[in-house]
Amino acid sequence: MEYLDELQPDVHPLLPSNPSERAQCRVLAYTFDTLCYPWMKEYMLAREKKRREELKRLLIGGSVMLEEAFVKFSKGKPFFGGDDIGYLDVVVGSFLGWIKFYGVVFNFNVIEEDRTPRVAEWGKRMWSNEVFQSVIPSHETHMKFLNMLIDKLPPLPEQPAVSV
């Protein structure tokens, strides 16, 4: 990424120029990738209501963390990267298709205007970007992927018959 920023210095940089902010940006991207993605995947496949509720709380906590990060990194501008889409916009934006899918399939909005107003507005800006729209998988693609994952799950154990 830094290579791209060095190669094209006249183009809006992907990462902040401040080394500390650059490191924080990478940490947030890593955290989002290593925590939120596994939680989202596990939520889709969770069979126990208790576990699904626990994952829901974790994902909501992640969305609040994301709201705080947006305030910090955007500095009042439209994107994590400022006036233009940057590295965090790409990393977090890649999850927007899944987040929208969750709202439709599971009736669970990871990002809500009441809880995360700035991230909700950012998401709308991302969805209005033609390039972004062209690379995010469709709802149908997400459904196919979910069905493929479900097909790979082992069957639920049979429940013993209850005699009366």
PDB file of C-alpha atoms in Angstrom:
ATOM      1  CA  MET A   1       0.000   0.000   0.000  1.00  0.00           C
ATOM      2  CA  GLU A   2       2.760   2.401   0.876  1.00  0.00           C
ATOM      3  CA  TYR A   3       4.354   1.431  -2.421  1.00  0.00           C
ATOM      4  CA  LEU A   4       1.227   2.579  -4.271  1.00  0.00           C
ATOM      5  CA  ASP A   5       1.206   5.833  -2.317  1.00  0.00           C
ATOM      6  CA  GLU A   6       4.887   6.383  -3.187  1.00  0.00           C
ATOM      7  CA  LEU A   7       4.392   5.371  -6.817  1.00  0.00           C
ATOM      8  CA  GLN A   8       1.484   7.780  -7.329  1.00  0.00           C
ATOM      9  CA  PRO A   9       2.079  10.680  -4.900  1.00  0.00           C
ATOM     10  CA  ASP A  10      -0.261  12.985  -6.858  1.00  0.00           C
ATOM     11  CA  VAL A  11      -3.196  10.610  -6.372  1.00  0.00           C
ATOM     12  CA  HIS A  12      -5.113  10.583  -3.082  1.00  0.00           C
ATOM     13  CA  PRO A  13      -3.125   8.306  -0.737  1.00  0.00           C
ATOM     14  CA  LEU A  14      -4.626   5.067   0.544  1.00  0.00           C
ATOM     15  CA  LEU A  15      -3.028   5.455   3.976  1.00  0.00           C
ATOM     16  CA  PRO A  16      -2.540   8.525   6.182  1.00  0.00           C
ATOM     17  CA  SER A  17       0.839  10.232   5.810  1.00  0.00           C
ATOM     18  CA  ASN A  18       1.388  10.380   9.588  1.00  0.00           C
ATOM     19  CA  PRO A  19       3.240   7.169  10.624  1.00  0.00           C
ATOM     20  CA  SER A  20       1.248   6.806  13.850  1.00  0.00           C
ATOM     21  CA  GLU A  21      -2.087   7.213  12.037  1.00  0.00           C
ATOM     22  CA  ARG A  22      -0.891   4.804   9.339  1.00  0.00           C
ATOM     23  CA  ALA A  23      -0.128   2.175  11.992  1.00  0.00           C
ATOM     24  CA  GLN A  24      -3.489   2.751  13.701  1.00  0.00           C
ATOM     25  CA  CYS A  25      -5.218   2.390  10.346  1.00  0.00           C
ATOM     26  CA  ARG A  26      -3.513  -0.959   9.765  1.00  0.00           C
ATOM     27  CA  VAL A  27      -4.385  -2.169  13.273  1.00  0.00           C
ATOM     28  CA  LEU A  28      -8.040  -1.277  12.782  1.00  0.00           C
ATOM     29  CA  ALA A  29      -8.140  -3.031   9.405  1.00  0.00           C
ATOM     30  CA  TYR A  30      -6.484  -6.111  10.908  1.00  0.00           C
ATOM     31  CA  THR A  31      -8.888  -6.086  13.872  1.00  0.00           C
ATOM     32  CA  PHE A  32     -11.886  -5.781  11.607  1.00  0.00           C
ATOM     33  CA  ASP A  33     -10.679  -8.615   9.354  1.00  0.00           C
ATOM     34  CA  THR A  34      -9.700 -10.976  12.171  1.00  0.00           C
ATOM     35  CA  LEU A  35     -12.645 -10.356  14.510  1.00  0.00           C
ATOM     36  CA  CYS A  36     -15.672  -9.074  12.640  1.00  0.00           C
ATOM     37  CA  TYR A  37     -15.441 -11.369   9.623  1.00  0.00           C
ATOM     38  CA  PRO A  38     -15.217 -14.570  11.727  1.00  0.00           C
ATOM     39  CA  TRP A  39     -18.057 -13.339  13.954  1.00  0.00           C
ATOM     40  CA  MET A  40     -20.222 -12.640  10.913  1.00  0.00           C
ATOM     41  CA  LYS A  41     -19.493 -16.042   9.413  1.00  0.00           C
ATOM     42  CA  GLU A  42     -20.133 -17.825  12.704  1.00  0.00           C
ATOM     43  CA  TYR A  43     -23.382 -15.890  13.201  1.00  0.00           C
ATOM     44  CA  MET A  44     -24.626 -17.135   9.831  1.00  0.00           C
ATOM     45  CA  LEU A  45     -23.913 -20.730  10.735  1.00  0.00           C
ATOM     46  CA  ALA A  46     -24.703 -20.707  14.467  1.00  0.00           C
ATOM     47  CA  ARG A  47     -27.386 -23.199  15.403  1.00  0.00           C
ATOM     48  CA  GLU A  48     -27.747 -22.275  19.053  1.00  0.00           C
ATOM     49  CA  LYS A  49     -29.805 -19.199  19.874  1.00  0.00           C
ATOM     50  CA  LYS A  50     -27.585 -18.343  22.858  1.00  0.00           C
ATOM     51  CA  ARG A  51     -24.438 -18.306  20.699  1.00  0.00           C
ATOM     52  CA  ARG A  52     -26.147 -16.271  18.007  1.00  0.00           C
ATOM     53  CA  GLU A  53     -27.214 -13.666  20.613  1.00  0.00           C
ATOM     54  CA  GLU A  54     -23.647 -13.530  21.935  1.00  0.00           C
ATOM     55  CA  LEU A  55     -22.295 -12.994  18.420  1.00  0.00           C
ATOM     56  CA  LYS A  56     -24.924 -10.332  17.811  1.00  0.00           C
ATOM     57  CA  ARG A  57     -23.664  -8.418  20.873  1.00  0.00           C
ATOM     58  CA  LEU A  58     -20.080  -8.734  19.628  1.00  0.00           C
ATOM     59  CA  LEU A  59     -21.021  -7.463  16.169  1.00  0.00           C
ATOM     60  CA  ILE A  60     -22.934  -4.535  17.648  1.00  0.00           C
ATOM     61  CA  GLY A  61     -19.870  -3.729  19.775  1.00  0.00           C
ATOM     62  CA  GLY A  62     -17.758  -3.898  16.629  1.00  0.00           C
ATOM     63  CA  SER A  63     -20.081  -1.459  14.866  1.00  0.00           C
ATOM     64  CA  VAL A  64     -19.755   0.994  17.770  1.00  0.00           C
ATOM     65  CA  MET A  65     -15.959   0.643  17.587  1.00  0.00           C
ATOM     66  CA  LEU A  66     -16.226   1.334  13.861  1.00  0.00           C
ATOM     67  CA  GLU A  67     -18.273   4.489  14.537  1.00  0.00           C
ATOM     68  CA  GLU A  68     -15.557   5.743  16.894  1.00  0.00           C
ATOM     69  CA  ALA A  69     -12.853   4.933  14.346  1.00  0.00           C
ATOM     70  CA  PHE A  70     -14.775   6.734  11.616  1.00  0.00           C
ATOM     71  CA  VAL A  71     -14.935   9.903  13.723  1.00  0.00           C
ATOM     72  CA  LYS A  72     -11.193   9.664  14.361  1.00  0.00           C
ATOM     73  CA  PHE A  73      -9.990   8.846  10.853  1.00  0.00           C
ATOM     74  CA  SER A  74     -12.447  10.832   8.727  1.00  0.00           C
ATOM     75  CA  LYS A  75     -11.859  14.059  10.669  1.00  0.00           C
ATOM     76  CA  GLY A  76     -15.337  15.245   9.703  1.00  0.00           C
ATOM     77  CA  LYS A  77     -14.931  14.324   6.042  1.00  0.00           C
ATOM     78  CA  PRO A  78     -17.057  11.847   4.030  1.00  0.00           C
ATOM     79  CA  PHE A  79     -14.745   8.809   4.134  1.00  0.00           C
ATOM     80  CA  PHE A  80     -12.338   7.073   6.502  1.00  0.00           C
ATOM     81  CA  GLY A  81      -9.680   8.303   4.080  1.00  0.00           C
ATOM     82  CA  GLY A  82     -10.912  11.903   4.244  1.00  0.00           C
ATOM     83  CA  ASP A  83     -12.341  13.440   1.090  1.00  0.00           C
ATOM     84  CA  ASP A  84     -11.677  10.312  -0.973  1.00  0.00           C
ATOM     85  CA  ILE A  85     -11.914   6.577  -0.461  1.00  0.00           C
ATOM     86  CA  GLY A  86      -8.858   5.221   1.350  1.00  0.00           C
ATOM     87  CA  TYR A  87      -7.583   1.926   2.696  1.00  0.00           C
ATOM     88  CA  LEU A  88     -10.067   1.615   5.585  1.00  0.00           C
ATOM     89  CA  ASP A  89     -12.944   2.461   3.249  1.00  0.00           C
ATOM     90  CA  VAL A  90     -11.921  -0.469   1.061  1.00  0.00           C
ATOM     91  CA  VAL A  91     -11.412  -2.889   3.973  1.00  0.00           C
ATOM     92  CA  VAL A  92     -14.624  -2.027   5.815  1.00  0.00           C
ATOM     93  CA  GLY A  93     -16.551  -1.387   2.601  1.00  0.00           C
ATOM     94  CA  SER A  94     -15.885  -4.940   1.476  1.00  0.00           C
ATOM     95  CA  PHE A  95     -18.189  -6.044   4.317  1.00  0.00           C
ATOM     96  CA  LEU A  96     -21.096  -3.793   3.347  1.00  0.00           C
ATOM     97  CA  GLY A  97     -22.606  -6.435   1.074  1.00  0.00           C
ATOM     98  CA  TRP A  98     -22.631  -8.893   3.966  1.00  0.00           C
ATOM     99  CA  ILE A  99     -24.007  -6.282   6.328  1.00  0.00           C
ATOM    100  CA  LYS A 100     -26.858  -5.532   3.927  1.00  0.00           C
ATOM    101  CA  PHE A 101     -27.420  -9.293   3.511  1.00  0.00           C
ATOM    102  CA  TYR A 102     -27.720  -9.694   7.301  1.00  0.00           C
ATOM    103  CA  GLY A 103     -30.409  -7.044   7.406  1.00  0.00           C
ATOM    104  CA  VAL A 104     -32.459  -8.887   4.783  1.00  0.00           C
ATOM    105  CA  VAL A 105     -31.889 -12.533   5.726  1.00  0.00           C
ATOM    106  CA  PHE A 106     -31.483 -12.367   9.500  1.00  0.00           C
ATOM    107  CA  ASN A 107     -33.424  -9.158  10.205  1.00  0.00           C
ATOM    108  CA  PHE A 108     -30.323  -7.922  12.034  1.00  0.00           C
ATOM    109  CA  ASN A 109     -28.809  -4.580  11.095  1.00  0.00           C
ATOM    110  CA  VAL A 110     -25.178  -4.519  12.154  1.00  0.00           C
ATOM    111  CA  ILE A 111     -25.070  -0.815  11.262  1.00  0.00           C
ATOM    112  CA  GLU A 112     -28.053   1.251  12.411  1.00  0.00           C
ATOM    113  CA  GLU A 113     -28.594   4.985  12.088  1.00  0.00           C
ATOM    114  CA  ASP A 114     -29.513   5.295  15.782  1.00  0.00           C
ATOM    115  CA  ARG A 115     -26.403   3.503  17.030  1.00  0.00           C
ATOM    116  CA  THR A 116     -23.869   4.349  14.311  1.00  0.00           C
ATOM    117  CA  PRO A 117     -25.134   7.427  12.430  1.00  0.00           C
ATOM    118  CA  ARG A 118     -21.831   8.421  10.829  1.00  0.00           C
ATOM    119  CA  VAL A 119     -21.029   4.910   9.630  1.00  0.00           C
ATOM    120  CA  ALA A 120     -24.587   4.553   8.308  1.00  0.00           C
ATOM    121  CA  GLU A 121     -24.147   7.744   6.253  1.00  0.00           C
ATOM    122  CA  TRP A 122     -20.707   6.586   5.130  1.00  0.00           C
ATOM    123  CA  GLY A 123     -22.269   3.295   3.982  1.00  0.00           C
ATOM    124  CA  LYS A 124     -24.784   5.208   1.854  1.00  0.00           C
ATOM    125  CA  ARG A 125     -21.936   7.176   0.275  1.00  0.00           C
ATOM    126  CA  MET A 126     -20.066   3.951  -0.444  1.00  0.00           C
ATOM    127  CA  TRP A 127     -23.162   2.351  -2.029  1.00  0.00           C
ATOM    128  CA  SER A 128     -23.601   5.421  -4.240  1.00  0.00           C
ATOM    129  CA  ASN A 129     -20.070   4.989  -5.638  1.00  0.00           C
ATOM    130  CA  GLU A 130     -20.241   3.289  -9.053  1.00  0.00           C
ATOM    131  CA  VAL A 131     -16.884   1.545  -8.707  1.00  0.00           C
ATOM    132  CA  PHE A 132     -17.845   0.207  -5.287  1.00  0.00           C
ATOM    133  CA  GLN A 133     -21.189  -1.050  -6.617  1.00  0.00           C
ATOM    134  CA  SER A 134     -19.436  -2.879  -9.435  1.00  0.00           C
ATOM    135  CA  VAL A 135     -17.226  -4.969  -7.119  1.00  0.00           C
ATOM    136  CA  ILE A 136     -19.546  -5.835  -4.210  1.00  0.00           C
ATOM    137  CA  PRO A 137     -21.263  -9.207  -4.692  1.00  0.00           C
ATOM    138  CA  SER A 138     -25.023  -9.213  -5.160  1.00  0.00           C
ATOM    139  CA  HIS A 139     -27.561 -10.476  -2.633  1.00  0.00           C
ATOM    140  CA  GLU A 140     -27.985 -13.592  -4.797  1.00  0.00           C
ATOM    141  CA  THR A 141     -24.242 -14.281  -4.666  1.00  0.00           C
ATOM    142  CA  HIS A 142     -24.297 -13.960  -0.882  1.00  0.00           C
ATOM    143  CA  MET A 143     -27.248 -16.395  -0.729  1.00  0.00           C
ATOM    144  CA  LYS A 144     -25.396 -18.936  -2.885  1.00  0.00           C
ATOM    145  CA  PHE A 145     -22.360 -18.659  -0.628  1.00  0.00           C
ATOM    146  CA  LEU A 146     -24.466 -19.091   2.517  1.00  0.00           C
ATOM    147  CA  ASN A 147     -26.180 -22.150   1.045  1.00  0.00           C
ATOM    148  CA  MET A 148     -22.802 -23.628   0.108  1.00  0.00           C
ATOM    149  CA  LEU A 149     -21.603 -23.154   3.704  1.00  0.00           C
ATOM    150  CA  ILE A 150     -24.795 -24.667   5.106  1.00  0.00           C
ATOM    151  CA  ASP A 151     -24.450 -27.677   2.794  1.00  0.00           C
ATOM    152  CA  LYS A 152     -21.001 -28.337   4.276  1.00  0.00           C
ATOM    153  CA  LEU A 153     -22.269 -28.357   7.869  1.00  0.00           C
ATOM    154  CA  PRO A 154     -22.538 -31.724   9.563  1.00  0.00           C
ATOM    155  CA  PRO A 155     -26.125 -32.785  10.203  1.00  0.00           C
ATOM    156  CA  LEU A 156     -27.650 -32.012  13.568  1.00  0.00           C
ATOM    157  CA  PRO A 157     -27.609 -35.000  15.926  1.00  0.00           C
ATOM    158  CA  GLU A 158     -30.915 -36.790  16.146  1.00  0.00           C
ATOM    159  CA  GLN A 159     -32.927 -36.077  19.254  1.00  0.00           C
ATOM    160  CA  PRO A 160     -33.959 -39.133  21.282  1.00  0.00           C
ATOM    161  CA  ALA A 161     -37.631 -39.982  21.052  1.00  0.00           C
ATOM    162  CA  VAL A 162     -39.652 -38.962  24.075  1.00  0.00           C
ATOM    163  CA  SER A 163     -42.153 -41.509  25.285  1.00  0.00           C
ATOM    164  CA  VAL A 164     -45.211 -40.499  27.216  1.00  0.00           C
TER     165      VAL A 164
END
